[in-house]
Short mmCIF file of C-alpha atoms in Angstrom, two decimals:
data_model
loop_
_atom_site.label_atom_id
_atom_site.label_comp_id
_atom_site.label_asym_id
_atom_site.label_seq_id
_atom_site.Cartn_x
_atom_site.Cartn_y
_atom_site.Cartn_z
CA MET A 1 13.87 -6.25 36.86
CA THR A 2 11.88 -4.61 34.05
CA THR A 3 12.42 -0.89 33.59
CA ASN A 4 10.35 1.57 31.65
CA PRO A 5 11.60 2.03 28.05
CA PRO A 6 13.19 5.40 27.25
CA ARG A 7 10.82 7.95 25.75
CA ALA A 8 11.58 9.56 22.42
CA GLY A 9 12.49 13.23 22.42
CA ARG A 10 12.59 16.06 19.92
CA ARG A 11 15.35 14.39 17.91
CA GLU A 12 13.30 11.25 17.28
CA TRP A 13 10.14 13.17 16.36
CA THR A 14 12.13 15.36 13.97
CA ALA A 15 13.63 12.21 12.46
CA LEU A 16 10.11 10.82 12.02
CA THR A 17 9.16 13.92 10.03
CA VAL A 18 12.15 13.31 7.77
CA LEU A 19 11.10 9.67 7.33
CA MET A 20 7.60 10.73 6.30
CA LEU A 21 8.97 12.43 3.17
CA PRO A 22 10.17 9.29 1.33
CA LEU A 23 7.12 7.37 2.52
CA LEU A 24 4.80 10.04 1.10
CA LEU A 25 6.61 10.09 -2.23
CA VAL A 26 6.76 6.30 -2.58
CA SER A 27 3.01 6.03 -1.98
CA MET A 28 2.35 8.97 -4.32
CA ASP A 29 4.30 7.32 -7.13
CA VAL A 30 1.61 4.61 -7.29
CA SER A 31 -0.83 7.16 -8.75
CA VAL A 32 1.35 10.02 -9.96
CA LEU A 33 1.09 9.08 -13.65
CA TYR A 34 -2.71 9.30 -13.87
CA PHE A 35 -2.71 12.69 -15.59
CA ALA A 36 0.76 12.55 -17.13
CA ILE A 37 0.08 9.63 -19.50
CA PRO A 38 -1.51 11.73 -22.32
CA GLN A 39 1.56 13.99 -22.49
CA ILE A 40 3.90 11.01 -22.18
CA SER A 41 2.07 9.28 -25.02
CA ALA A 42 2.38 12.39 -27.20
CA ASP A 43 6.10 12.86 -26.49
CA LEU A 44 7.39 9.26 -26.37
CA ASP A 45 4.80 7.49 -28.56
CA PRO A 46 4.79 4.25 -26.52
CA SER A 47 3.04 1.15 -27.81
CA GLY A 48 0.03 -0.15 -25.91
CA THR A 49 2.19 -2.74 -24.16
CA GLN A 50 4.85 -0.17 -23.29
CA GLN A 51 2.21 2.16 -21.83
CA LEU A 52 0.98 -0.65 -19.59
CA TRP A 53 4.51 -1.32 -18.40
CA ILE A 54 5.12 2.37 -17.72
CA PHE A 55 2.16 2.17 -15.35
CA ASP A 56 2.71 -1.27 -13.80
CA ILE A 57 6.45 -1.91 -13.61
CA TYR A 58 6.85 0.29 -10.52
CA GLY A 59 4.28 -1.60 -8.45
CA PHE A 60 5.44 -5.03 -9.63
CA VAL A 61 9.11 -4.43 -8.81
CA LEU A 62 8.24 -2.84 -5.46
CA ALA A 63 6.02 -5.75 -4.42
CA GLY A 64 8.50 -8.37 -5.57
CA LEU A 65 11.48 -6.93 -3.69
CA LEU A 66 9.90 -5.91 -0.38
CA MET A 67 10.86 -9.10 1.46
CA THR A 68 14.38 -9.07 0.04
CA MET A 69 14.98 -5.45 1.02
CA GLY A 70 13.49 -5.87 4.48
CA ALA A 71 15.82 -8.78 5.23
CA LEU A 72 18.77 -6.95 3.65
CA GLY A 73 18.20 -3.92 5.86
CA ASP A 74 18.30 -6.11 8.96
CA ARG A 75 21.74 -7.30 7.84
CA ILE A 76 23.55 -4.26 6.45
CA GLY A 77 21.78 -1.59 8.52
CA ARG A 78 18.40 0.01 7.99
CA ARG A 79 19.66 3.57 7.81
CA ARG A 80 22.33 2.57 5.31
CA LEU A 81 19.79 0.82 3.08
CA LEU A 82 17.38 3.75 3.43
CA LEU A 83 20.03 6.21 2.21
CA ILE A 84 21.08 3.90 -0.65
CA GLY A 85 17.43 3.60 -1.64
CA ALA A 86 16.92 7.36 -1.42
CA ALA A 87 19.89 7.96 -3.72
CA ALA A 88 18.58 5.38 -6.20
CA PHE A 89 15.07 6.84 -6.01
CA GLY A 90 16.36 10.35 -6.65
CA ALA A 91 18.59 9.29 -9.56
CA ALA A 92 15.78 7.27 -11.13
CA SER A 93 13.40 10.24 -10.74
CA LEU A 94 15.86 12.43 -12.63
CA LEU A 95 16.25 9.80 -15.34
CA ALA A 96 12.46 9.41 -15.65
CA ALA A 97 11.88 13.16 -15.85
CA TYR A 98 14.18 13.53 -18.86
CA ALA A 99 13.53 10.17 -20.54
CA HIS A 100 13.47 10.48 -24.34
CA THR A 101 12.18 6.99 -25.08
CA ALA A 102 9.53 4.72 -23.65
CA GLU A 103 12.18 2.08 -22.91
CA THR A 104 14.17 4.56 -20.80
CA LEU A 105 11.07 5.58 -18.86
CA ILE A 106 10.18 1.93 -18.19
CA ALA A 107 13.71 1.26 -16.95
CA ALA A 108 13.59 4.37 -14.74
CA ARG A 109 10.24 3.29 -13.29
CA ALA A 110 11.74 -0.13 -12.52
CA VAL A 111 14.62 1.48 -10.61
CA LEU A 112 12.06 3.65 -8.79
CA GLY A 113 10.38 0.39 -7.74
CA ILE A 114 13.69 -0.93 -6.42
CA GLY A 115 14.22 2.27 -4.46
CA GLY A 116 10.66 2.18 -3.16
CA ALA A 117 11.16 -1.40 -1.98
CA THR A 118 14.09 -0.23 0.16
CA LEU A 119 12.30 2.81 1.56
CA MET A 120 8.99 1.36 2.76
CA PRO A 121 10.16 -1.44 5.10
CA THR A 122 13.18 0.51 6.36
CA THR A 123 11.10 3.54 7.38
CA MET A 124 8.73 1.28 9.33
CA ALA A 125 11.61 -0.66 10.90
CA LEU A 126 13.33 2.58 11.96
CA VAL A 127 10.13 3.74 13.61
CA ARG A 128 10.20 0.47 15.58
CA THR A 129 13.74 1.08 16.77
CA MET A 130 13.45 4.82 17.48
CA PHE A 131 10.22 4.63 19.48
CA THR A 132 10.59 2.03 22.22
CA ASP A 133 7.83 3.47 24.41
CA PRO A 134 4.62 1.63 23.39
CA GLY A 135 2.41 4.71 23.51
CA GLN A 136 4.78 6.88 21.50
CA ARG A 137 5.38 4.12 18.99
CA ALA A 138 1.63 3.66 18.48
CA LYS A 139 1.30 7.37 17.77
CA ALA A 140 4.25 7.30 15.36
CA ILE A 141 2.90 4.27 13.50
CA GLY A 142 -0.50 5.96 13.30
CA LEU A 143 1.14 8.91 11.57
CA TRP A 144 3.04 6.50 9.30
CA SER A 145 -0.20 4.76 8.28
CA GLY A 146 -2.04 8.03 7.66
CA VAL A 147 0.74 9.44 5.48
CA MET A 148 0.95 6.27 3.40
CA THR A 149 -2.82 6.21 2.81
CA ALA A 150 -3.04 9.91 2.02
CA GLY A 151 -0.09 9.77 -0.37
CA ILE A 152 -1.96 7.59 -2.86
CA ALA A 153 -4.79 10.11 -3.11
CA LEU A 154 -2.42 13.09 -3.16
CA GLY A 155 -0.33 11.61 -5.98
CA SER A 156 -3.06 11.90 -8.58
CA VAL A 157 -3.94 15.46 -7.56
CA MET A 158 -0.33 16.63 -7.62
CA SER A 159 0.08 14.96 -10.99
CA GLY A 160 -2.84 16.93 -12.39
CA VAL A 161 -1.62 20.26 -11.01
CA LEU A 162 1.97 19.79 -12.20
CA VAL A 163 1.04 18.58 -15.67
CA GLU A 164 -1.35 21.52 -16.07
CA HIS A 165 1.37 24.09 -15.31
CA PHE A 166 4.60 22.32 -16.34
CA TRP A 167 5.60 19.30 -18.46
CA TRP A 168 5.09 15.63 -17.59
CA GLY A 169 8.63 15.19 -16.25
CA SER A 170 7.82 17.52 -13.35
CA VAL A 171 5.83 14.73 -11.66
CA PHE A 172 9.17 12.96 -11.13
CA LEU A 173 11.32 16.00 -10.33
CA VAL A 174 9.16 16.74 -7.29
CA ASN A 175 10.86 13.73 -5.66
CA LEU A 176 14.33 15.28 -5.75
CA PRO A 177 14.15 17.91 -2.97
CA ALA A 178 12.75 15.38 -0.47
CA MET A 179 15.40 12.80 -1.32
CA VAL A 180 18.20 15.37 -1.05
CA LEU A 181 16.84 16.44 2.34
CA LEU A 182 16.75 12.82 3.48
CA LEU A 183 20.33 12.23 2.32
CA VAL A 184 21.51 15.35 4.19
CA LEU A 185 19.54 14.96 7.43
CA GLY A 186 19.29 11.16 7.59
CA PRO A 187 22.90 10.53 8.74
CA VAL A 188 22.48 13.23 11.43
CA LEU A 189 19.05 12.38 12.82
CA LEU A 190 18.51 8.67 12.16
CA PRO A 191 20.20 6.05 14.33
CA GLU A 192 21.74 3.06 12.60
CA SER A 193 20.20 -0.27 13.55
CA LYS A 194 20.67 -3.81 12.36
CA ASN A 195 20.67 -7.41 13.48
CA PRO A 196 23.96 -8.00 15.33
CA SER A 197 23.95 -11.72 14.38
CA PRO A 198 22.11 -11.96 11.06
CA GLY A 199 23.78 -15.05 9.62
CA ARG A 200 24.60 -15.51 5.94
CA PHE A 201 22.25 -13.88 3.44
CA ASP A 202 20.28 -16.59 1.62
CA LEU A 203 20.66 -15.66 -2.06
CA TRP A 204 18.43 -18.51 -3.26
CA SER A 205 15.49 -16.98 -1.41
CA VAL A 206 15.64 -13.84 -3.55
CA PRO A 207 14.57 -15.42 -6.88
CA LEU A 208 12.14 -17.67 -5.03
CA SER A 209 10.43 -14.70 -3.39
CA LEU A 210 10.23 -12.86 -6.70
CA ALA A 211 8.81 -15.93 -8.44
CA ALA A 212 6.26 -16.29 -5.64
CA VAL A 213 5.06 -12.70 -5.42
CA LEU A 214 5.18 -11.34 -8.98
CA PRO A 215 3.05 -13.96 -10.80
CA VAL A 216 0.38 -13.81 -8.08
CA ILE A 217 0.21 -10.00 -8.06
CA TYR A 218 0.21 -9.90 -11.86
CA GLY A 219 -2.48 -12.54 -12.22
CA VAL A 220 -4.76 -11.00 -9.62
CA LYS A 221 -4.41 -7.47 -11.03
CA GLU A 222 -5.07 -8.64 -14.59
CA LEU A 223 -8.12 -10.60 -13.50
CA ALA A 224 -9.46 -7.38 -11.99
CA ALA A 225 -8.70 -5.31 -15.09
CA GLN A 226 -9.35 -7.78 -17.93
CA GLY A 227 -11.71 -10.38 -16.51
CA TRP A 228 -11.47 -14.17 -16.49
CA ASN A 229 -8.60 -15.62 -18.51
CA VAL A 230 -6.83 -18.99 -18.19
CA ARG A 231 -3.47 -17.26 -18.59
CA TYR A 232 -3.97 -15.22 -15.43
CA VAL A 233 -5.12 -18.27 -13.47
CA VAL A 234 -1.99 -20.13 -14.59
CA SER A 235 0.12 -17.15 -13.48
CA ILE A 236 -1.43 -17.23 -9.99
CA THR A 237 -0.98 -21.02 -9.79
CA VAL A 238 2.69 -20.79 -10.76
CA GLY A 239 3.20 -18.07 -8.14
CA LEU A 240 1.57 -20.18 -5.44
CA LEU A 241 3.81 -23.16 -6.33
CA PHE A 242 6.88 -20.97 -5.95
CA ALA A 243 5.43 -19.61 -2.70
CA ALA A 244 5.31 -23.17 -1.37
CA LEU A 245 8.97 -23.64 -2.40
CA PHE A 246 9.86 -20.33 -0.73
CA VAL A 247 8.18 -21.36 2.52
CA HIS A 248 9.97 -24.73 2.42
CA ARG A 249 13.27 -22.92 1.90
CA GLN A 250 12.66 -20.66 4.91
CA ARG A 251 11.79 -23.62 7.12
CA THR A 252 14.85 -25.67 6.15
CA SER A 253 17.55 -23.05 5.61
CA ALA A 254 20.11 -22.48 8.36
CA SER A 255 19.88 -18.72 7.72
CA PRO A 256 16.47 -17.96 6.17
CA MET A 257 15.53 -14.61 4.63
CA ILE A 258 12.27 -14.63 6.62
CA SER A 259 12.70 -16.41 9.93
CA PRO A 260 9.82 -18.78 10.81
CA ALA A 261 10.30 -17.59 14.39
CA LEU A 262 8.55 -14.36 13.41
CA PHE A 263 5.27 -16.23 13.16
CA ARG A 264 5.66 -17.54 16.69
CA GLY A 265 5.53 -14.00 18.07
CA HIS A 266 2.32 -13.52 20.02
CA GLY A 267 -0.06 -11.68 17.71
CA PHE A 268 2.18 -11.49 14.62
CA THR A 269 0.29 -13.97 12.43
CA PRO A 270 -3.21 -12.63 13.14
CA ALA A 271 -1.88 -9.09 12.59
CA LEU A 272 -0.45 -10.10 9.22
CA VAL A 273 -3.65 -11.83 8.09
CA LEU A 274 -6.00 -9.08 9.28
CA ASN A 275 -3.79 -6.38 7.78
CA THR A 276 -4.08 -8.15 4.41
CA VAL A 277 -7.87 -8.17 4.79
CA SER A 278 -7.88 -4.45 5.57
CA ALA A 279 -5.91 -3.74 2.37
CA PHE A 280 -8.47 -5.85 0.52
CA GLY A 281 -11.24 -3.60 1.83
CA MET A 282 -9.43 -0.35 1.06
CA MET A 283 -8.42 -1.06 -2.53
CA GLY A 284 -11.62 -2.95 -3.33
CA SER A 285 -13.60 0.24 -2.82
CA ALA A 286 -11.16 2.37 -4.81
CA TYR A 287 -11.88 0.24 -7.88
CA PHE A 288 -15.44 1.60 -7.91
CA THR A 289 -15.27 5.08 -6.44
CA THR A 290 -12.79 6.48 -8.97
CA GLN A 291 -14.96 5.25 -11.85
CA TYR A 292 -18.11 6.47 -10.12
CA LEU A 293 -16.83 10.03 -9.81
CA GLN A 294 -15.71 10.23 -13.43
CA SER A 295 -18.00 7.97 -15.46
CA VAL A 296 -21.24 8.09 -13.44
CA LEU A 297 -21.14 11.70 -12.17
CA GLY A 298 -19.24 13.00 -15.20
CA LYS A 299 -16.41 14.71 -13.30
CA SER A 300 -13.14 15.37 -15.11
CA ALA A 301 -10.13 13.41 -13.94
CA LEU A 302 -8.72 16.39 -12.03
CA GLU A 303 -12.12 17.24 -10.52
CA ALA A 304 -12.51 13.64 -9.39
CA ALA A 305 -9.06 13.66 -7.82
CA LEU A 306 -9.76 16.90 -5.97
CA TRP A 307 -13.09 15.61 -4.66
CA SER A 308 -11.37 12.42 -3.51
CA LEU A 309 -9.17 14.46 -1.17
CA LEU A 310 -12.12 15.30 1.11
CA PRO A 311 -12.20 11.87 2.81
CA SER A 312 -8.57 12.48 3.86
CA VAL A 313 -9.88 14.73 6.65
CA LEU A 314 -11.24 11.67 8.46
CA ILE A 315 -8.11 9.66 7.65
CA GLY A 316 -5.91 12.26 9.32
CA ALA A 317 -7.93 12.12 12.54
CA ALA A 318 -8.53 8.37 12.82
CA ALA A 319 -5.10 6.97 13.66
CA PRO A 320 -4.17 9.61 16.32
CA VAL A 321 -7.52 9.06 18.04
CA ALA A 322 -6.94 5.30 18.06
CA ALA A 323 -3.44 5.82 19.48
CA GLN A 324 -4.85 8.02 22.27
CA LEU A 325 -7.45 5.41 23.14
CA ALA A 326 -4.76 2.73 23.25
CA GLN A 327 -2.69 4.89 25.60
CA ARG A 328 -5.70 5.21 27.90
CA GLY A 329 -5.92 1.46 28.25
CA VAL A 330 -8.45 0.45 25.57
CA GLU A 331 -7.52 -3.06 24.47
CA ARG A 332 -6.16 -3.48 20.97
CA ALA A 333 -8.75 -6.16 20.18
CA TYR A 334 -11.53 -3.64 20.81
CA LEU A 335 -9.86 -0.98 18.66
CA VAL A 336 -9.26 -3.31 15.71
CA THR A 337 -12.78 -4.71 15.98
CA ALA A 338 -14.19 -1.17 16.06
CA GLY A 339 -12.04 -0.18 13.08
CA PHE A 340 -13.31 -3.07 10.96
CA THR A 341 -16.88 -2.31 12.04
CA ILE A 342 -16.52 1.37 11.10
CA ALA A 343 -15.06 0.38 7.74
CA ALA A 344 -17.98 -2.03 7.19
CA CYS A 345 -20.34 0.90 7.87
CA GLY A 346 -18.51 2.80 5.13
CA TYR A 347 -19.30 -0.01 2.73
CA GLY A 348 -22.86 0.06 4.02
CA LEU A 349 -23.15 3.73 3.05
CA LEU A 350 -21.68 2.94 -0.36
CA ALA A 351 -24.37 0.28 -0.85
CA LEU A 352 -27.01 3.04 -0.51
CA ALA A 353 -25.55 5.23 -3.27
CA GLY A 354 -27.56 6.01 -6.38
CA THR A 355 -26.43 7.51 -9.68
CA ASP A 356 -26.33 11.03 -8.20
CA SER A 357 -24.92 10.59 -4.69
CA LEU A 358 -21.67 12.55 -4.60
CA TRP A 359 -21.75 13.44 -0.91
CA LEU A 360 -22.90 10.00 0.17
CA VAL A 361 -20.07 8.34 -1.75
CA LEU A 362 -17.50 10.77 -0.33
CA ALA A 363 -18.83 10.14 3.19
CA ALA A 364 -18.67 6.40 2.57
CA CYS A 365 -15.06 6.70 1.41
CA GLY A 366 -14.13 8.75 4.46
CA VAL A 367 -15.76 6.38 6.95
CA LEU A 368 -14.29 3.32 5.23
CA ALA A 369 -10.78 4.79 5.05
CA ALA A 370 -10.90 6.01 8.67
CA GLY A 371 -11.82 2.54 9.90
CA ILE A 372 -9.11 0.90 7.79
CA VAL A 373 -6.43 3.33 9.01
CA VAL A 374 -7.36 2.53 12.62
CA VAL A 375 -7.02 -1.17 11.81
CA MET A 376 -3.73 -0.82 9.94
CA SER A 377 -2.09 1.38 12.53
CA GLN A 378 -3.01 -0.96 15.39
CA LEU A 379 -2.04 -4.12 13.51
CA THR A 380 1.24 -2.62 12.34
CA ASP A 381 2.06 -1.71 15.93
CA LEU A 382 1.12 -5.21 17.07
CA ALA A 383 3.17 -6.96 14.38
CA LEU A 384 6.29 -4.84 14.93
CA SER A 385 6.14 -5.08 18.72
CA SER A 386 5.61 -8.85 18.47
CA ALA A 387 8.71 -9.28 16.32
CA PRO A 388 12.23 -9.17 17.80
CA VAL A 389 13.70 -5.74 17.17
CA GLU A 390 16.61 -7.24 15.21
CA LYS A 391 14.09 -8.62 12.68
CA ALA A 392 12.04 -5.43 12.34
CA GLY A 393 12.93 -5.07 8.66
CA ALA A 394 11.74 -8.56 7.77
CA ALA A 395 8.55 -8.07 9.78
CA SER A 396 7.87 -4.74 8.05
CA SER A 397 8.43 -6.25 4.62
CA LEU A 398 5.94 -9.05 5.31
CA LEU A 399 3.31 -6.50 6.30
CA GLU A 400 3.93 -4.47 3.16
CA THR A 401 3.85 -7.55 0.93
CA GLY A 402 0.55 -8.57 2.52
CA THR A 403 -0.79 -5.08 1.85
CA GLU A 404 0.15 -5.30 -1.84
CA PHE A 405 -1.42 -8.74 -2.17
CA GLY A 406 -4.56 -7.79 -0.26
CA GLY A 407 -5.05 -4.66 -2.36
CA ALA A 408 -4.73 -6.57 -5.63
CA LEU A 409 -7.06 -9.30 -4.39
CA GLY A 410 -9.64 -6.73 -3.24
CA MET A 411 -9.73 -5.10 -6.65
CA ALA A 412 -10.03 -8.50 -8.36
CA ALA A 413 -12.68 -10.04 -6.11
CA LEU A 414 -14.95 -7.06 -5.58
CA GLY A 415 -14.35 -5.93 -9.15
CA SER A 416 -15.53 -9.33 -10.38
CA ILE A 417 -18.71 -9.06 -8.31
CA GLY A 418 -19.41 -5.57 -9.62
CA THR A 419 -18.74 -6.65 -13.21
CA ALA A 420 -21.09 -9.62 -12.91
CA VAL A 421 -23.90 -7.42 -11.60
CA TYR A 422 -23.18 -4.82 -14.28
CA ARG A 423 -23.39 -7.34 -17.10
CA HIS A 424 -26.66 -8.68 -15.72
CA GLY A 425 -28.13 -5.18 -15.81
CA ILE A 426 -27.13 -4.38 -19.40
CA PRO A 427 -29.57 -5.50 -22.14
CA SER A 428 -28.21 -8.53 -24.02
CA ASP A 429 -28.83 -6.93 -27.41
CA THR A 430 -26.38 -4.07 -26.84
CA PRO A 431 -22.95 -4.12 -28.56
CA ALA A 432 -20.25 -6.25 -26.89
CA PRO A 433 -18.09 -3.33 -25.63
CA ALA A 434 -21.11 -1.92 -23.78
CA GLN A 435 -21.63 -5.24 -22.01
CA GLU A 436 -18.03 -5.38 -20.77
CA THR A 437 -17.44 -2.06 -18.98
CA LEU A 438 -19.08 1.25 -18.19
CA GLY A 439 -16.42 3.04 -20.23
CA GLY A 440 -17.21 0.85 -23.22
CA ALA A 441 -20.93 1.53 -22.84
CA LEU A 442 -20.42 5.30 -22.70
CA ALA A 443 -18.21 5.14 -25.81
CA VAL A 444 -20.90 3.19 -27.69
CA ALA A 445 -23.62 5.53 -26.41
CA ALA A 446 -21.73 8.55 -27.73
CA GLU A 447 -21.96 7.11 -31.25
CA LEU A 448 -25.70 6.33 -31.09
CA PRO A 449 -28.24 8.92 -32.21
CA GLY A 450 -30.39 10.93 -29.79
CA ARG A 451 -32.46 9.05 -27.25
CA ALA A 452 -30.89 5.68 -28.00
CA GLY A 453 -27.51 6.92 -26.84
CA ASP A 454 -28.96 8.61 -23.77
CA ALA A 455 -30.90 5.48 -22.85
CA LEU A 456 -27.82 3.26 -23.11
CA ALA A 457 -25.70 5.69 -21.07
CA THR A 458 -28.37 5.87 -18.36
CA ALA A 459 -28.80 2.10 -18.26
CA ALA A 460 -25.02 1.61 -18.06
CA ARG A 461 -24.62 4.10 -15.21
CA GLU A 462 -27.45 2.44 -13.29
CA ALA A 463 -25.98 -1.02 -13.91
CA PHE A 464 -22.55 0.11 -12.73
CA THR A 465 -24.06 1.64 -9.59
CA ASP A 466 -25.94 -1.61 -8.96
CA GLY A 467 -22.65 -3.47 -9.31
CA MET A 468 -20.98 -1.08 -6.86
CA GLN A 469 -23.79 -1.70 -4.40
CA GLY A 470 -23.42 -5.47 -4.71
CA ALA A 471 -19.66 -5.29 -4.21
CA ALA A 472 -20.16 -2.95 -1.24
CA ILE A 473 -22.47 -5.45 0.44
CA ALA A 474 -19.87 -8.19 -0.08
CA GLY A 475 -17.14 -5.91 1.27
CA ALA A 476 -19.23 -5.03 4.33
CA LEU A 477 -19.85 -8.71 5.10
CA LEU A 478 -16.13 -9.50 4.75
CA LEU A 479 -15.11 -6.68 7.08
CA LEU A 480 -17.74 -7.66 9.64
CA ALA A 481 -16.33 -11.20 9.53
CA ALA A 482 -12.86 -9.71 10.03
CA ALA A 483 -14.19 -7.74 13.01
CA GLY A 484 -15.38 -11.02 14.53
CA LEU A 485 -12.01 -12.67 13.90
CA ALA A 486 -10.23 -9.71 15.47
CA ALA A 487 -12.46 -9.85 18.55
CA LEU A 488 -11.63 -13.54 18.99
CA GLY A 489 -8.04 -13.68 17.76
CA LEU A 490 -6.72 -10.59 19.51
CA ARG A 491 -8.56 -10.95 22.82
CA HIS A 492 -5.52 -11.96 24.84
CA THR A 493 -2.96 -9.91 22.98
CA PRO A 494 -1.04 -7.92 25.58
CA VAL A 495 -0.44 -4.22 25.13
CA ARG A 496 3.19 -4.91 25.81
CA THR A 497 4.50 -8.05 24.13
CA GLU A 498 7.18 -10.47 25.19
CA ALA A 499 9.44 -9.08 22.46
CA GLU A 500 9.09 -5.57 23.90
CA THR A 501 9.77 -6.78 27.42
CA ALA A 502 12.91 -8.53 26.24
CA ASP A 503 14.01 -5.38 24.42
CA THR A 504 13.55 -3.32 27.56
CA GLU A 505 15.28 -5.70 29.92
CA ASN A 506 18.24 -5.88 27.56
CA ALA A 507 18.13 -2.21 26.55
CA GLY A 508 20.58 -1.38 23.84
CA GLN A 509 21.94 -4.89 23.39
CA ALA A 510 19.89 -6.34 20.52
CA ASP A 511 20.25 -3.49 18.03
CA SER A 512 23.45 -1.61 17.50
CA LEU A 513 21.79 1.74 18.11
CA SER A 514 23.80 4.90 18.44
CA PRO A 515 23.39 8.50 17.32
CA SER A 516 26.55 8.22 15.22
CA GLY A 517 25.58 4.90 13.71
CA VAL A 518 28.90 3.29 14.71
#
């Protein structure tokens, strides 16, 4: 006989608050260097290549190791891996703050990526194990999604404030108090959980997963930043070949890192695909809006970051509202479809922006982000509840890897559309740098005399805005298509999945859960 799952109490909600700290910091570290780079360049004198690696190594390592760390947490214990990752993240933050060479800072950022790869899937997996009641878990995952999304925007603002009042190393030292708090309170508040019968860890899958993820992420990001290049296409192709080998390994191994059985869970595969599309929509817009605020409207970097916080008001309200609607019996298919539709409306507003449309662009960002957060929170809940609880870490890591890939692809695809429209709008007789990017055009315009410079700057801003409008239309069409897929693909997805029912009927048996972690 099926019994109602136990409801979480004050202990679990307090533990969730503790879990939000590392999640916030990991997401902030994606953007925390935006304002610190000038000081870092002055102090450490990195080469151009080293400066790129200081920026990118964190995201590359994090994306490459997510699947490995998710599977590892299922085997050795998610709380244990979380605390190991927190210690590594804190130590690397200290090393980065006091780095005296560019090489040391790059190495510290790489270790931060390793720590981040342990923290993201384990926090999500622990939410899955602590909140067995579907309604409470939906609310907790909504909070998780909102914190992760807000952290990226908050990182750049905090970076600007800290660098203005302290030195560049302070952007890393801010991590230490939260990690110390997690190391102190984690063993007390967080239950240990792991797969009781994980099988042998497949070491060969680790390099295969890295070789599959890293070249694809690198190639897609560089295509977005640098434009078409055969080298980046080759990188993506190599990554896809290794991805095929990785999939073959998972299907034939006696103890795979990522069990193919995950994809047989009712709703898991559509949740994974649609979540990747939602990340595409979110990051695709960020490619334009950050440049719009600074290069079109002329805001300083810190001003642009502060303005970009306003849409967070809608983000904070969206996921809890969706969770409440789900608790009142609104089907998940309707909520996800509505979320994609709302996000498409955000792109629609962005398509109406002119060269002086601050409030319209901010409203577009808020509507878009609110819709995406609704989608992500519902799909994360669906994916985790569809997966067996003993494989929560692996399921979480797949979602996070899809998010990284979708975000990179969104920036590349929509960025390419915007660039094509921009180049079409720039006169062919202008210097080459002006035809490539808005930043290049403004630099050229600053060197031209009088009206010639003003005319080029105006034409470049208008061309960029036209490109943003074209990309926004493409983004809106994609999200509307995703809304249709969600309406069809999630129609018969139950609120309570077979995996949840099995967890309830065998309460306490699948995961070794106990307050002491024994």
